[in-house]
Amino acid sequence: MKKNFISNSSESIRMFKNPILEGLSKVPYFIPLIVFVPVIGYFCWKSVAMNGPVLFTGYLLLGLFIWTLTEYVMHRFVFHFYPKSEWGKRIHFIFHGVHHDYPNDAKRLVMPPSASIPLALAFYLLFKYTLSPVLLDGFFAGFLLGYLFYDMTHYMLHHAQFKNTFWKKLKQQHMLHHYDDSTKKYGVTSDIWDKVFGTR
């Protein structure tokens, strides 16, 4: 495979001179669990109380499904958008370019709360003003659950060895995205949208 990365070291490179910004750009893999599991639990509880377990399950699954499309769209069109300006290139490097240059940097494999919390809030407000109040809580719980699964899966794909066929296939797909052709295989937790949009 062609070499399109700088280093496979698990060590972090410095991105910011400011120590506070540098610290905010790194995060251990378990931090998203600490931040988002209670939030998901809260929205699940609210949805079950309002809708009962059957409707809640449907809304949760819908949120999970919409997450898979969001994951694909953000990875393909946001993280892999290549600006021409120097300022734009710097922003791209901070958000995703660093991950492709240093794909095994253990502290930059999950999204830091400094980015994930504002994004989650923005999505919540979007859904609040576009979805029925009855649907909102269960849907958002499913959406966040999908995000959390994405973050944990992404970390494992870079640092775990799998024997299970499903996980081995998922890892192979993601490694091909990194080490062969970064314009293909944008799905991390699933290849469903790569199949739909012809980027497999």
XYZ file of C-alpha atoms in Angstrom:
200
model
C 0.000 0.000 0.000
C 1.122 3.534 -0.645
C 2.420 5.421 2.379
C 0.069 8.317 3.059
C 0.775 8.878 6.749
C 3.666 10.384 8.684
C 3.919 8.132 11.723
C 2.137 5.121 13.194
C 3.464 5.883 16.671
C 0.920 5.852 19.490
C 2.540 9.023 20.857
C 0.925 12.452 20.393
C 2.505 15.271 18.426
C 2.123 18.812 19.682
C -0.482 20.864 17.777
C -0.739 24.038 19.870
C 1.819 26.282 21.580
C -0.797 27.162 24.200
C -0.764 24.394 26.856
C -4.493 24.752 27.572
C -5.459 24.311 23.903
C -2.994 21.439 23.627
C -4.542 19.734 26.642
C -8.048 20.198 25.255
C -7.027 18.502 21.994
C -6.143 15.201 23.713
C -8.421 12.789 25.501
C -8.207 9.225 26.865
C -10.626 6.833 25.134
C -12.907 6.421 28.186
C -13.779 10.122 28.630
C -16.710 10.079 26.123
C -18.222 7.217 28.173
C -18.044 9.299 31.357
C -19.538 12.342 29.619
C -22.279 10.765 27.502
C -23.504 7.581 29.254
C -25.351 9.621 31.941
C -26.812 11.914 29.257
C -28.030 8.932 27.217
C -29.486 7.376 30.379
C -31.347 10.606 31.174
C -32.937 10.875 27.709
C -33.815 7.153 27.730
C -35.549 7.588 31.094
C -37.486 10.628 29.856
C -38.596 8.839 26.683
C -39.698 5.655 28.465
C -41.655 7.723 31.006
C -43.399 9.634 28.212
C -43.896 6.923 25.588
C -43.530 3.504 27.213
C -40.884 0.919 26.289
C -42.189 -0.050 22.836
C -42.344 3.438 21.307
C -39.113 4.355 23.095
C -37.337 1.421 21.434
C -38.592 2.523 18.010
C -37.459 6.105 18.541
C -34.074 4.916 19.858
C -33.520 2.725 16.789
C -34.497 5.605 14.499
C -31.933 7.844 16.209
C -29.279 5.134 15.810
C -30.097 4.801 12.119
C -29.920 8.551 11.520
C -26.576 8.583 13.332
C -25.114 6.154 10.768
C -25.974 8.590 7.963
C -24.669 11.557 9.985
C -21.401 9.703 10.632
C -20.951 9.064 6.907
C -21.872 12.607 5.817
C -19.652 14.286 8.412
C -16.693 12.023 7.684
C -16.978 12.376 3.918
C -18.020 15.992 3.449
C -16.802 17.771 6.603
C -13.714 15.896 7.813
C -12.510 15.237 4.267
C -13.208 18.704 2.894
C -9.876 20.135 1.776
C -9.808 23.964 1.892
C -7.353 25.978 -0.216
C -6.646 28.802 2.239
C -3.851 28.421 4.792
C -6.309 29.127 7.610
C -8.695 26.479 6.256
C -5.876 23.939 5.940
C -4.951 24.565 9.582
C -8.546 24.016 10.715
C -8.758 20.820 8.628
C -5.518 19.534 10.156
C -6.786 20.192 13.695
C -10.136 18.471 13.101
C -9.101 15.457 11.024
C -5.841 15.843 9.131
C -3.768 15.097 12.222
C -5.564 11.765 12.533
C -4.597 10.742 9.003
C -1.010 11.899 9.451
C -0.705 10.159 12.839
C -3.418 7.472 12.716
C -2.425 5.631 15.902
C -2.047 8.664 18.167
C -3.814 7.108 21.168
C -4.984 10.448 22.587
C -6.553 11.731 19.379
C -8.778 8.797 18.402
C -11.949 9.890 20.181
C -13.468 13.336 19.995
C -12.492 15.558 22.935
C -15.390 16.985 24.992
C -14.296 20.485 23.923
C -15.651 19.517 20.469
C -18.186 16.764 21.189
C -20.250 18.659 23.770
C -20.853 21.751 21.565
C -21.640 19.453 18.610
C -24.073 17.397 20.696
C -25.763 20.591 21.884
C -26.049 21.872 18.295
C -27.630 18.602 17.144
C -29.985 18.611 20.123
C -31.199 22.118 19.260
C -31.603 21.123 15.608
C -33.701 18.109 16.587
C -35.647 20.084 19.205
C -36.873 22.525 16.579
C -37.488 19.939 13.834
C -38.897 16.881 15.643
C -42.033 16.225 17.626
C -41.498 16.582 21.407
C -42.800 13.014 21.778
C -40.045 11.716 19.484
C -37.186 13.941 20.649
C -35.885 12.243 23.805
C -35.735 8.665 22.514
C -34.409 9.774 19.139
C -31.644 11.877 20.689
C -30.703 9.043 23.053
C -30.301 6.753 20.036
C -28.347 9.395 18.130
C -25.927 9.876 21.050
C -25.656 6.116 21.522
C -24.637 5.858 17.871
C -22.022 8.558 18.378
C -20.638 6.811 21.462
C -20.483 3.489 19.615
C -18.666 5.277 16.792
C -16.065 6.782 19.146
C -15.401 3.507 20.985
C -15.337 1.524 17.731
C -12.896 3.976 16.169
C -10.527 3.613 19.095
C -10.729 -0.195 18.989
C -10.198 -0.370 15.226
C -6.838 1.318 15.711
C -5.730 -0.443 18.890
C -7.446 -3.829 19.224
C -6.820 -7.161 17.540
C -9.990 -9.019 16.571
C -10.820 -12.673 15.979
C -14.508 -12.126 15.242
C -15.281 -11.943 11.501
C -17.520 -8.871 11.780
C -14.900 -6.830 13.663
C -12.064 -8.020 11.435
C -14.009 -6.871 8.361
C -14.777 -3.502 9.962
C -11.121 -3.036 10.880
C -9.976 -3.951 7.368
C -12.381 -1.411 5.876
C -11.120 1.372 8.129
C -7.464 0.505 7.611
C -7.995 0.642 3.825
C -9.479 4.128 4.291
C -6.306 5.166 6.129
C -3.565 3.341 4.290
C -4.866 2.810 0.763
C -7.461 5.363 -0.388
C -8.901 8.030 1.917
C -11.574 8.902 -0.684
C -13.318 5.584 -0.014
C -14.784 3.694 2.938
C -16.029 6.598 5.056
C -18.229 4.467 7.299
C -16.550 3.568 10.571
C -19.275 1.604 12.364
C -20.954 0.334 9.197
C -20.417 0.256 5.439
C -24.127 0.650 4.628
C -23.807 4.218 3.294
C -20.599 3.425 1.412
C -22.664 0.824 -0.441
C -25.531 3.266 -1.041
C -23.307 6.103 -2.301
C -20.731 3.996 -4.139
C -17.709 4.738 -1.968
C -16.932 1.163 -1.025
